[in-house]
Every structure is written in structure tokens, then in C-alpha cells.
mmCIF file of C-alpha atoms in Angstrom:
data_model
loop_
_atom_site.group_PDB
_atom_site.id
_atom_site.type_symbol
_atom_site.label_atom_id
_atom_site.label_comp_id
_atom_site.label_asym_id
_atom_site.label_seq_id
_atom_site.Cartn_x
_atom_site.Cartn_y
_atom_site.Cartn_z
ATOM 1 C CA UNK A 1 13.605 -75.028 46.818
ATOM 2 C CA UNK A 2 9.662 -75.858 46.023
ATOM 3 C CA UNK A 3 8.720 -73.482 48.144
ATOM 4 C CA UNK A 4 10.843 -70.786 46.087
ATOM 5 C CA UNK A 5 9.578 -72.163 42.376
ATOM 6 C CA UNK A 6 5.935 -71.873 44.027
ATOM 7 C CA UNK A 7 6.525 -68.089 44.650
ATOM 8 C CA UNK A 8 7.909 -67.496 41.270
ATOM 9 C CA UNK A 9 5.091 -69.275 39.398
ATOM 10 C CA UNK A 10 2.638 -67.245 41.426
ATOM 11 C CA UNK A 11 4.406 -63.733 40.700
ATOM 12 C CA UNK A 12 4.473 -64.296 36.834
ATOM 13 C CA UNK A 13 0.439 -65.243 36.951
ATOM 14 C CA UNK A 14 0.056 -61.785 38.627
ATOM 15 C CA UNK A 15 1.980 -59.747 36.577
ATOM 16 C CA UNK A 16 0.423 -61.405 33.303
ATOM 17 C CA UNK A 17 -2.831 -60.660 34.716
ATOM 18 C CA UNK A 18 -1.700 -56.868 34.790
ATOM 19 C CA UNK A 19 -0.559 -56.297 31.506
ATOM 20 C CA UNK A 20 -3.667 -57.725 29.490
ATOM 21 C CA UNK A 21 -1.818 -57.570 26.248
ATOM 22 C CA UNK A 22 -5.334 -58.300 24.386
ATOM 23 C CA UNK A 23 -6.889 -55.618 25.828
ATOM 24 C CA UNK A 24 -4.268 -52.906 23.881
ATOM 25 C CA UNK A 25 -4.797 -54.604 20.631
ATOM 26 C CA UNK A 26 -8.369 -54.211 21.571
ATOM 27 C CA UNK A 27 -7.697 -50.517 21.636
ATOM 28 C CA UNK A 28 -5.643 -50.278 18.951
ATOM 29 C CA UNK A 29 -8.145 -51.662 16.585
ATOM 30 C CA UNK A 30 -11.067 -49.516 17.624
ATOM 31 C CA UNK A 31 -8.625 -46.348 16.867
ATOM 32 C CA UNK A 32 -8.197 -47.522 13.219
ATOM 33 C CA UNK A 33 -11.694 -48.798 12.488
ATOM 34 C CA UNK A 34 -12.856 -44.865 13.297
ATOM 35 C CA UNK A 35 -14.103 -43.500 9.513
ATOM 36 C CA UNK A 36 -12.585 -40.053 8.283
ATOM 37 C CA UNK A 37 -15.058 -37.509 7.063
ATOM 38 C CA UNK A 38 -15.552 -37.476 3.428
ATOM 39 C CA UNK A 39 -14.792 -34.050 2.052
ATOM 40 C CA UNK A 40 -17.801 -31.960 0.838
ATOM 41 C CA UNK A 41 -17.264 -31.737 -3.208
ATOM 42 C CA UNK A 42 -17.936 -28.214 -4.556
ATOM 43 C CA UNK A 43 -21.070 -27.842 -6.389
ATOM 44 C CA UNK A 44 -21.032 -24.092 -7.640
ATOM 45 C CA UNK A 45 -18.746 -22.610 -10.110
ATOM 46 C CA UNK A 46 -18.451 -18.833 -11.213
ATOM 47 C CA UNK A 47 -17.781 -17.386 -14.812
ATOM 48 C CA UNK A 48 -18.126 -14.289 -16.462
ATOM 49 C CA UNK A 49 -20.134 -13.152 -19.339
ATOM 50 C CA UNK A 50 -18.422 -12.160 -22.378
ATOM 51 C CA UNK A 51 -14.882 -11.737 -20.259
ATOM 52 C CA UNK A 52 -12.368 -9.161 -21.419
ATOM 53 C CA UNK A 53 -8.882 -9.273 -21.522
ATOM 54 C CA UNK A 54 -8.641 -6.014 -19.777
ATOM 55 C CA UNK A 55 -11.016 -3.861 -17.921
ATOM 56 C CA UNK A 56 -11.087 -0.527 -16.925
ATOM 57 C CA UNK A 57 -13.654 1.376 -14.156
ATOM 58 C CA UNK A 58 -16.948 1.944 -15.286
ATOM 59 C CA UNK A 59 -17.248 -1.565 -17.409
ATOM 60 C CA UNK A 60 -20.369 -3.510 -16.428
ATOM 61 C CA UNK A 61 -19.858 -7.132 -15.519
ATOM 62 C CA UNK A 62 -22.032 -10.033 -15.697
ATOM 63 C CA UNK A 63 -21.375 -12.768 -13.258
ATOM 64 C CA UNK A 64 -22.998 -15.880 -13.640
ATOM 65 C CA UNK A 65 -23.155 -18.983 -10.993
ATOM 66 C CA UNK A 66 -23.256 -22.391 -12.301
ATOM 67 C CA UNK A 67 -24.525 -25.536 -10.386
ATOM 68 C CA UNK A 68 -26.702 -28.576 -10.778
ATOM 69 C CA UNK A 69 -30.322 -28.417 -11.850
ATOM 70 C CA UNK A 70 -31.156 -30.698 -8.413
ATOM 71 C CA UNK A 71 -29.737 -27.766 -6.296
ATOM 72 C CA UNK A 72 -31.738 -24.940 -5.657
ATOM 73 C CA UNK A 73 -30.296 -21.531 -4.882
ATOM 74 C CA UNK A 74 -31.064 -19.925 -1.527
ATOM 75 C CA UNK A 75 -29.171 -16.067 -1.681
ATOM 76 C CA UNK A 76 -25.334 -15.250 -3.029
ATOM 77 C CA UNK A 77 -23.762 -12.590 -0.924
ATOM 78 C CA UNK A 78 -20.857 -10.721 -2.780
ATOM 79 C CA UNK A 79 -18.167 -8.739 -0.783
ATOM 80 C CA UNK A 80 -15.733 -6.339 -2.588
ATOM 81 C CA UNK A 81 -12.429 -5.994 -1.147
ATOM 82 C CA UNK A 82 -13.693 -7.050 2.419
ATOM 83 C CA UNK A 83 -16.620 -5.105 2.190
ATOM 84 C CA UNK A 84 -19.970 -6.718 2.037
ATOM 85 C CA UNK A 85 -21.606 -5.105 -1.018
ATOM 86 C CA UNK A 86 -24.705 -6.990 -1.574
ATOM 87 C CA UNK A 87 -27.192 -10.010 -1.370
ATOM 88 C CA UNK A 88 -29.011 -11.058 -4.255
ATOM 89 C CA UNK A 89 -31.068 -14.324 -5.147
ATOM 90 C CA UNK A 90 -30.312 -15.399 -8.634
ATOM 91 C CA UNK A 91 -27.788 -16.934 -10.547
ATOM 92 C CA UNK A 92 -26.941 -13.704 -12.497
ATOM 93 C CA UNK A 93 -25.790 -10.584 -11.494
ATOM 94 C CA UNK A 94 -24.740 -7.472 -13.049
ATOM 95 C CA UNK A 95 -22.004 -5.238 -11.659
ATOM 96 C CA UNK A 96 -21.065 -1.508 -12.394
ATOM 97 C CA UNK A 97 -17.667 -0.555 -11.306
ATOM 98 C CA UNK A 98 -17.631 2.860 -11.554
ATOM 99 C CA UNK A 99 -17.135 3.561 -8.117
ATOM 100 C CA UNK A 100 -14.562 0.573 -7.835
ATOM 101 C CA UNK A 101 -10.894 1.935 -7.149
ATOM 102 C CA UNK A 102 -8.099 1.106 -9.899
ATOM 103 C CA UNK A 103 -5.947 -1.891 -9.641
ATOM 104 C CA UNK A 104 -7.085 -5.202 -8.403
ATOM 105 C CA UNK A 105 -10.211 -5.570 -6.457
ATOM 106 C CA UNK A 106 -10.637 -8.829 -4.809
ATOM 107 C CA UNK A 107 -14.422 -10.752 -4.861
ATOM 108 C CA UNK A 108 -15.563 -13.048 -2.839
ATOM 109 C CA UNK A 109 -19.220 -14.472 -2.897
ATOM 110 C CA UNK A 110 -20.635 -16.741 -0.020
ATOM 111 C CA UNK A 111 -23.048 -18.923 -1.899
ATOM 112 C CA UNK A 112 -26.016 -20.623 -0.041
ATOM 113 C CA UNK A 113 -27.773 -23.832 -1.710
ATOM 114 C CA UNK A 114 -30.948 -24.978 -0.022
ATOM 115 C CA UNK A 115 -30.080 -28.122 2.353
ATOM 116 C CA UNK A 116 -26.414 -27.533 1.904
ATOM 117 C CA UNK A 117 -23.660 -26.024 3.912
ATOM 118 C CA UNK A 118 -22.269 -22.436 2.125
ATOM 119 C CA UNK A 119 -19.661 -22.155 -0.569
ATOM 120 C CA UNK A 120 -17.175 -19.560 -0.959
ATOM 121 C CA UNK A 121 -15.904 -18.250 -4.247
ATOM 122 C CA UNK A 122 -13.420 -15.734 -4.990
ATOM 123 C CA UNK A 123 -12.451 -13.738 -7.961
ATOM 124 C CA UNK A 124 -9.672 -11.263 -8.682
ATOM 125 C CA UNK A 125 -9.883 -8.307 -11.340
ATOM 126 C CA UNK A 126 -7.741 -5.563 -12.290
ATOM 127 C CA UNK A 127 -8.915 -2.304 -13.308
ATOM 128 C CA UNK A 128 -7.326 0.478 -15.561
ATOM 129 C CA UNK A 129 -8.395 4.057 -15.180
ATOM 130 C CA UNK A 130 -11.295 5.123 -17.431
ATOM 131 C CA UNK A 131 -9.796 8.551 -17.254
ATOM 132 C CA UNK A 132 -7.105 9.610 -19.566
ATOM 133 C CA UNK A 133 -4.681 12.160 -17.948
ATOM 134 C CA UNK A 134 -4.375 15.585 -18.773
ATOM 135 C CA UNK A 135 -1.012 16.834 -20.236
ATOM 136 C CA UNK A 136 0.592 20.008 -18.875
ATOM 137 C CA UNK A 137 4.117 21.222 -18.571
ATOM 138 C CA UNK A 138 6.129 23.561 -16.175
ATOM 139 C CA UNK A 139 6.342 27.383 -16.445
ATOM 140 C CA UNK A 140 9.002 29.054 -14.455
ATOM 141 C CA UNK A 141 7.956 31.677 -12.375
ATOM 142 C CA UNK A 142 10.734 32.162 -10.191
ATOM 143 C CA UNK A 143 13.897 30.719 -8.930
ATOM 144 C CA UNK A 144 15.581 30.053 -5.550
ATOM 145 C CA UNK A 145 19.003 28.995 -4.655
ATOM 146 C CA UNK A 146 19.384 25.213 -3.387
ATOM 147 C CA UNK A 147 22.449 23.617 -1.382
ATOM 148 C CA UNK A 148 24.020 21.691 -4.480
ATOM 149 C CA UNK A 149 25.206 18.834 -1.710
ATOM 150 C CA UNK A 150 21.438 18.382 -0.736
ATOM 151 C CA UNK A 151 20.255 14.855 -1.821
ATOM 152 C CA UNK A 152 16.706 16.077 -1.708
ATOM 153 C CA UNK A 153 14.120 13.171 -0.514
ATOM 154 C CA UNK A 154 11.455 15.129 0.976
ATOM 155 C CA UNK A 155 10.332 18.695 0.990
ATOM 156 C CA UNK A 156 7.495 20.748 2.314
ATOM 157 C CA UNK A 157 6.664 24.393 2.989
ATOM 158 C CA UNK A 158 4.792 25.674 6.226
ATOM 159 C CA UNK A 159 4.572 29.033 7.897
ATOM 160 C CA UNK A 160 7.174 30.638 5.880
ATOM 161 C CA UNK A 161 9.739 28.150 5.843
ATOM 162 C CA UNK A 162 11.216 25.379 3.611
ATOM 163 C CA UNK A 163 11.398 22.232 5.157
ATOM 164 C CA UNK A 164 13.811 19.334 3.469
ATOM 165 C CA UNK A 165 14.792 16.044 4.122
ATOM 166 C CA UNK A 166 18.032 14.579 2.407
ATOM 167 C CA UNK A 167 19.217 11.242 1.885
ATOM 168 C CA UNK A 168 22.292 9.001 1.532
ATOM 169 C CA UNK A 169 24.038 7.083 4.840
ATOM 170 C CA UNK A 170 25.939 9.486 6.668
ATOM 171 C CA UNK A 171 24.653 12.451 4.868
ATOM 172 C CA UNK A 172 20.864 12.212 6.010
ATOM 173 C CA UNK A 173 19.370 15.167 7.794
ATOM 174 C CA UNK A 174 16.246 17.242 8.643
ATOM 175 C CA UNK A 175 16.343 20.917 7.375
ATOM 176 C CA UNK A 176 14.731 24.381 8.264
ATOM 177 C CA UNK A 177 15.460 26.594 5.270
ATOM 178 C CA UNK A 178 15.096 30.311 4.254
ATOM 179 C CA UNK A 179 13.794 29.791 0.669
ATOM 180 C CA UNK A 180 14.620 33.354 -0.502
ATOM 181 C CA UNK A 181 18.068 33.087 0.658
ATOM 182 C CA UNK A 182 18.849 29.306 0.474
ATOM 183 C CA UNK A 183 20.193 29.424 4.053
ATOM 184 C CA UNK A 184 19.921 26.545 6.698
ATOM 185 C CA UNK A 185 18.085 28.070 9.750
ATOM 186 C CA UNK A 186 18.483 24.764 11.704
ATOM 187 C CA UNK A 187 19.101 21.123 11.050
ATOM 188 C CA UNK A 188 19.455 17.490 12.519
ATOM 189 C CA UNK A 189 21.557 14.915 11.559
ATOM 190 C CA UNK A 190 20.208 11.101 11.060
ATOM 191 C CA UNK A 191 22.228 8.464 12.610
ATOM 192 C CA UNK A 192 24.657 7.306 10.032
ATOM 193 C CA UNK A 193 23.428 3.814 9.619
ATOM 194 C CA UNK A 194 19.913 5.487 8.450
ATOM 195 C CA UNK A 195 18.998 6.843 4.687
ATOM 196 C CA UNK A 196 16.426 9.353 5.070
ATOM 197 C CA UNK A 197 13.878 9.395 2.883
ATOM 198 C CA UNK A 198 10.256 11.731 2.640
ATOM 199 C CA UNK A 199 9.190 13.888 4.906
ATOM 200 C CA UNK A 200 5.921 15.749 6.013
ATOM 201 C CA UNK A 201 4.114 17.587 8.786
ATOM 202 C CA UNK A 202 1.266 16.640 10.878
ATOM 203 C CA UNK A 203 0.015 19.072 13.531
ATOM 204 C CA UNK A 204 2.937 20.418 15.410
ATOM 205 C CA UNK A 205 5.187 17.650 14.347
ATOM 206 C CA UNK A 206 7.427 16.403 11.235
ATOM 207 C CA UNK A 207 7.517 12.611 10.269
ATOM 208 C CA UNK A 208 10.530 11.497 8.281
ATOM 209 C CA UNK A 209 10.885 8.074 6.926
ATOM 210 C CA UNK A 210 13.833 6.037 6.120
ATOM 211 C CA UNK A 211 14.664 3.800 3.276
ATOM 212 C CA UNK A 212 15.231 0.256 3.913
ATOM 213 C CA UNK A 213 15.419 0.212 7.873
ATOM 214 C CA UNK A 214 11.700 0.745 8.271
ATOM 215 C CA UNK A 215 12.064 3.050 10.945
ATOM 216 C CA UNK A 216 10.417 6.409 11.031
ATOM 217 C CA UNK A 217 11.210 9.589 13.068
ATOM 218 C CA UNK A 218 8.672 11.608 14.532
ATOM 219 C CA UNK A 219 10.190 15.194 15.583
ATOM 220 C CA UNK A 220 8.879 18.276 17.277
ATOM 221 C CA UNK A 221 8.327 20.637 14.269
ATOM 222 C CA UNK A 222 9.699 24.026 16.173
ATOM 223 C CA UNK A 223 12.956 22.137 17.699
ATOM 224 C CA UNK A 224 13.584 19.176 15.816
ATOM 225 C CA UNK A 225 13.708 17.392 19.281
ATOM 226 C CA UNK A 226 13.089 13.308 18.271
ATOM 227 C CA UNK A 227 9.717 12.695 20.035
ATOM 228 C CA UNK A 228 9.655 9.054 18.885
ATOM 229 C CA UNK A 229 10.649 6.317 16.305
ATOM 230 C CA UNK A 230 7.751 4.238 14.414
ATOM 231 C CA UNK A 231 7.844 1.276 12.212
ATOM 232 C CA UNK A 232 6.404 0.312 9.245
ATOM 233 C CA UNK A 233 6.163 -3.074 7.092
ATOM 234 C CA UNK A 234 7.725 -1.825 3.987
ATOM 235 C CA UNK A 235 10.045 0.775 2.520
ATOM 236 C CA UNK A 236 9.437 4.284 2.876
ATOM 237 C CA UNK A 237 9.910 6.603 0.078
ATOM 238 C CA UNK A 238 7.393 9.609 0.074
ATOM 239 C CA UNK A 239 4.921 10.732 2.771
ATOM 240 C CA UNK A 240 2.153 13.403 2.871
ATOM 241 C CA UNK A 241 -0.867 14.153 4.646
ATOM 242 C CA UNK A 242 -4.252 15.323 4.199
ATOM 243 C CA UNK A 243 -4.600 16.891 7.987
ATOM 244 C CA UNK A 244 -6.341 13.578 8.848
ATOM 245 C CA UNK A 245 -4.452 10.747 7.712
ATOM 246 C CA UNK A 246 -1.020 9.857 6.018
ATOM 247 C CA UNK A 247 -0.355 8.630 2.537
ATOM 248 C CA UNK A 248 3.147 6.732 1.946
ATOM 249 C CA UNK A 249 5.046 5.611 -0.983
ATOM 250 C CA UNK A 250 7.080 2.527 -1.134
ATOM 251 C CA UNK A 251 8.600 2.912 -4.374
ATOM 252 C CA UNK A 252 5.572 0.737 -6.082
ATOM 253 C CA UNK A 253 2.388 1.824 -7.560
ATOM 254 C CA UNK A 254 0.957 1.266 -3.786
ATOM 255 C CA UNK A 255 -0.164 4.083 -1.665
ATOM 256 C CA UNK A 256 -0.412 3.067 2.187
ATOM 257 C CA UNK A 257 -3.031 5.111 4.093
ATOM 258 C CA UNK A 258 -1.395 5.416 7.902
ATOM 259 C CA UNK A 259 -2.810 6.194 11.132
ATOM 260 C CA UNK A 260 -0.803 9.170 12.198
ATOM 261 C CA UNK A 261 -0.887 8.375 15.849
ATOM 262 C CA UNK A 262 0.733 4.632 15.902
ATOM 263 C CA UNK A 263 1.722 4.400 11.980
ATOM 264 C CA UNK A 264 -1.020 1.253 11.813
ATOM 265 C CA UNK A 265 -2.065 0.757 8.079
ATOM 266 C CA UNK A 266 -5.778 1.832 7.751
ATOM 267 C CA UNK A 267 -5.995 1.505 3.813
ATOM 268 C CA UNK A 268 -3.999 0.857 0.822
ATOM 269 C CA UNK A 269 -4.606 1.934 -2.879
ATOM 270 C CA UNK A 270 -2.823 1.512 -6.322
ATOM 271 C CA UNK A 271 -2.319 4.266 -8.739
ATOM 272 C CA UNK A 272 -3.444 3.440 -12.571
ATOM 273 C CA UNK A 273 -3.827 5.778 -15.524
ATOM 274 C CA UNK A 274 -5.563 4.353 -18.698
ATOM 275 C CA UNK A 275 -2.933 2.508 -19.734
ATOM 276 C CA UNK A 276 -1.952 0.294 -16.081
ATOM 277 C CA UNK A 277 -0.412 0.885 -13.171
ATOM 278 C CA UNK A 278 1.932 3.525 -12.390
ATOM 279 C CA UNK A 279 5.317 2.506 -10.518
ATOM 280 C CA UNK A 280 8.308 4.080 -8.742
ATOM 281 C CA UNK A 281 6.195 6.655 -6.944
ATOM 282 C CA UNK A 282 8.337 8.600 -4.714
ATOM 283 C CA UNK A 283 7.929 12.058 -3.408
ATOM 284 C CA UNK A 284 4.315 12.674 -2.352
ATOM 285 C CA UNK A 285 2.612 16.274 -1.564
ATOM 286 C CA UNK A 286 -1.249 16.565 -0.959
ATOM 287 C CA UNK A 287 -2.406 19.742 -2.530
ATOM 288 C CA UNK A 288 -6.373 20.788 -2.720
ATOM 289 C CA UNK A 289 -7.521 17.466 -3.013
ATOM 290 C CA UNK A 290 -5.104 15.911 -4.949
ATOM 291 C CA UNK A 291 -1.646 14.354 -4.195
ATOM 292 C CA UNK A 292 1.313 15.200 -6.489
ATOM 293 C CA UNK A 293 3.913 12.394 -6.860
ATOM 294 C CA UNK A 294 7.491 12.282 -8.199
ATOM 295 C CA UNK A 295 7.933 9.435 -10.643
ATOM 296 C CA UNK A 296 11.633 8.185 -9.817
ATOM 297 C CA UNK A 297 13.824 8.718 -12.528
ATOM 298 C CA UNK A 298 11.179 10.605 -14.774
ATOM 299 C CA UNK A 299 11.041 14.052 -15.780
ATOM 300 C CA UNK A 300 7.747 14.276 -15.029
ATOM 301 C CA UNK A 301 5.053 14.164 -11.794
ATOM 302 C CA UNK A 302 1.760 12.929 -11.692
ATOM 303 C CA UNK A 303 -1.449 14.257 -9.419
ATOM 304 C CA UNK A 304 -3.723 11.414 -8.514
ATOM 305 C CA UNK A 305 -7.441 11.117 -6.974
ATOM 306 C CA UNK A 306 -6.651 10.123 -3.206
ATOM 307 C CA UNK A 307 -9.842 8.018 -2.969
ATOM 308 C CA UNK A 308 -9.680 5.845 -5.667
ATOM 309 C CA UNK A 309 -6.161 5.998 -7.237
ATOM 310 C CA UNK A 310 -6.534 7.341 -10.814
ATOM 311 C CA UNK A 311 -4.134 9.420 -12.526
ATOM 312 C CA UNK A 312 -5.518 13.031 -13.177
ATOM 313 C CA UNK A 313 -2.558 14.823 -14.581
ATOM 314 C CA UNK A 314 1.047 14.217 -15.908
ATOM 315 C CA UNK A 315 3.316 17.039 -15.805
ATOM 316 C CA UNK A 316 6.184 17.447 -18.131
ATOM 317 C CA UNK A 317 9.376 19.007 -15.966
ATOM 318 C CA UNK A 318 12.183 18.159 -18.337
ATOM 319 C CA UNK A 319 13.045 22.035 -18.823
ATOM 320 C CA UNK A 320 13.699 22.055 -15.030
ATOM 321 C CA UNK A 321 16.646 19.263 -15.347
ATOM 322 C CA UNK A 322 19.884 21.011 -15.016
ATOM 323 C CA UNK A 323 21.875 20.437 -18.240
ATOM 324 C CA UNK A 324 24.556 18.774 -16.326
ATOM 325 C CA UNK A 325 21.952 16.288 -14.844
ATOM 326 C CA UNK A 326 19.977 15.384 -18.090
ATOM 327 C CA UNK A 327 19.917 11.703 -18.664
ATOM 328 C CA UNK A 328 21.407 11.219 -15.200
ATOM 329 C CA UNK A 329 20.046 8.141 -13.203
ATOM 330 C CA UNK A 330 20.589 9.214 -9.898
ATOM 331 C CA UNK A 331 20.448 13.321 -9.527
ATOM 332 C CA UNK A 332 16.913 13.454 -10.779
ATOM 333 C CA UNK A 333 13.776 15.276 -10.262
ATOM 334 C CA UNK A 334 12.506 14.909 -6.543
ATOM 335 C CA UNK A 335 10.760 17.222 -4.106
ATOM 336 C CA UNK A 336 7.330 18.690 -4.212
ATOM 337 C CA UNK A 337 6.086 21.591 -2.023
ATOM 338 C CA UNK A 338 3.532 23.787 -1.898
ATOM 339 C CA UNK A 339 2.930 27.481 -0.086
ATOM 340 C CA UNK A 340 -0.476 27.767 0.643
ATOM 341 C CA UNK A 341 -0.530 31.296 1.701
ATOM 342 C CA UNK A 342 1.240 32.230 -1.236
ATOM 343 C CA UNK A 343 -0.200 29.479 -3.736
ATOM 344 C CA UNK A 344 3.056 28.570 -5.117
ATOM 345 C CA UNK A 345 4.450 25.306 -6.063
ATOM 346 C CA UNK A 346 7.961 24.463 -5.495
ATOM 347 C CA UNK A 347 10.361 21.746 -7.333
ATOM 348 C CA UNK A 348 13.493 20.876 -7.207
ATOM 349 C CA UNK A 349 15.742 17.510 -7.494
ATOM 350 C CA UNK A 350 18.593 15.862 -5.687
ATOM 351 C CA UNK A 351 21.715 17.790 -5.716
ATOM 352 C CA UNK A 352 20.201 20.699 -8.138
ATOM 353 C CA UNK A 353 21.311 24.277 -7.303
ATOM 354 C CA UNK A 354 17.890 25.638 -7.675
ATOM 355 C CA UNK A 355 14.472 25.375 -6.494
ATOM 356 C CA UNK A 356 12.051 26.303 -8.845
ATOM 357 C CA UNK A 357 8.482 28.154 -8.291
ATOM 358 C CA UNK A 358 6.279 26.634 -11.127
ATOM 359 C CA UNK A 359 2.914 27.047 -12.698
ATOM 360 C CA UNK A 360 1.437 24.412 -14.838
ATOM 361 C CA UNK A 361 0.561 25.170 -18.454
ATOM 362 C CA UNK A 362 -1.486 22.876 -20.586
#
């Protein structure tokens, strides 16, 4: 019995020497004693001298940077819309905005102070256009028949034929049309779950958008054979091309610049006139360096500069609206096509019985 007790005592002693609870307490205390690094307080600030309630492109803006007298400035780098604009070495800088796009512009200032880490300041400013759009109206030159069942979403003219994209689920299609006769030469229906939207040509292909599905279809232009599907991160409304890139609308004032090969976004702009943003941009058509756009549920179209988003023209097309569709919320003006060879502009609307060859008269 004594022998057994002796073995137990030795065992407990060995176990106790292995655990060393005091060591654990010591390690824990070392962890809690570590000091967290102190946050560096910002010492610079930015303001605009003589600020305005609203700005337009071309305005001169004077930025002023404030910091304590005890700190010396090294330099300031200004980036505009993620592009480096300039570097300066004083606490004031005057900026001409004549080359900025309309809409929201993001300014980032990286301030380098002697003996301190750099500090980053941000400013966002909205610019209206410094151009008042010219006003015109449509003069009808000729009319052509149009399928009154066609819910027109996209239109373009090429190689002697009119191409039309129609909408509504279960009715959406792509069509090749003889303009003078109004006859459908060939067509392809979209699967019933898709709501067709704008169309455009690019090289030997046709691109067709869908509304909320965020899926586009690319076809062989001659046979309407589906080549591939593409995706985009917004709604699809109107689309056009300048031969190099695509311009796509989503029903807002934004225009997305896309790579035709993979539909990746390569740029973005906002469309503004002298009064502000122009929303509900729909069908688009690139013509002679300008982009013309339907404004959803409006009886006018606009043109804008594809480099900076400034609205150049506003064209009244109210006289084209069929009598039965005046003040209609759905069967509205929509569809712009341009025949390059004959220099004629074609307009129509959703379920309209006619297509109009028009000219613009100031």
C-alpha cells in the first residue's frame, strides 16, 4: 500500500512540473502589454475659394490647402478621375475646367509634407455644360411602311437594308427589312425569357442587348447565326458604335464605353446640358462624330459630344407621333437609323405604322 501511494505522489509531481501554469500567465501578460500603434491625425484640409452652389465646365476653381504653420509643404499631386493631372508646390492652385467632362468629376490630392507621411484628400464636383443646345424640329421628307406590331427598341441602316430589334418578352426579335416595301427579309426570335433592346453593327456582326437580363447576343450579320453571348453589369437600353468602341445606355444619364471584343468597360461618361443631367437615355445612333439619343417617353431627341458628354442639339419630333399615340406612355418615339450612302436620317417609334425620313430645321 505504501508503495502504491509513493508512485501516485511521484506521478502528480511529474505532471505538475510539465504544465507550468505560471508560464502561461506570464505569456498572456506579455500579449496584453503590447501597445497599439497610435493613429496619425490628419493635419491638412482643403477648401475652395469663393465656392459656388453649382458649376459649369470652363469655370476657374481655386483650391486652397490648410495646415499648421509649424509644418512645411513639400509638394501636392492632383489626380482627376483617376488620371494624374499635375504636381504643384504651393498651398494654392487654380484649375481651368474647360477640358473636363460634364457631370461628376473626382479630384484626389496627395499632399506631401516635410518629415511626415503623405496625406490624401478627396473632392467631388458636379459640372453642367457651358453650351446651351441648339433647338431644331423635324421636317418630313418621305415616309415608309412599318410593322405596327413591332415594339421598336433598336434600329440601324446598312448595306441597303434596315435592321430592327424589337422588345417585349415572347415578342423580341432581330429583323432585316426592305425599307421601301416594309417587308421582312429575314428574322430571328429571342428566347421568350428575354426582353430585346438596342442593336448595332460592328464589323460583320450585329450586337443585340436585352433589358434586365444583362445578357447581350452577338450574331453573324448575314445569317443571323448566334456567335456568342456577352454579359454587362447594368441594364441594357441603347447601343451604337463609332467603329472602334461601343456606347451603351442604361436608361439613366450615363453612357458606358465598352470593348467590342469582350464587352469590358473601358470608360464611362454622363450626359449634361446647361441645366443638368439628361436622364432616360435610350436608343443611340452614332452619326458624323455625334451621338443621337432618344429620351424615353419624350417627343424629342438629343445629340451629344462623345468625348465629353455635352448636349449639342435638342430636336422636336412631336409632329411625327401618330395621333392615336399622343401622350401615350408606352408607344413612344424610339428608333434612330442613318443611311450613310444616301445621307438620310430615319426615325420611328414603338408600334408606329410609319418610318420617317426627316431633316432637322432650326
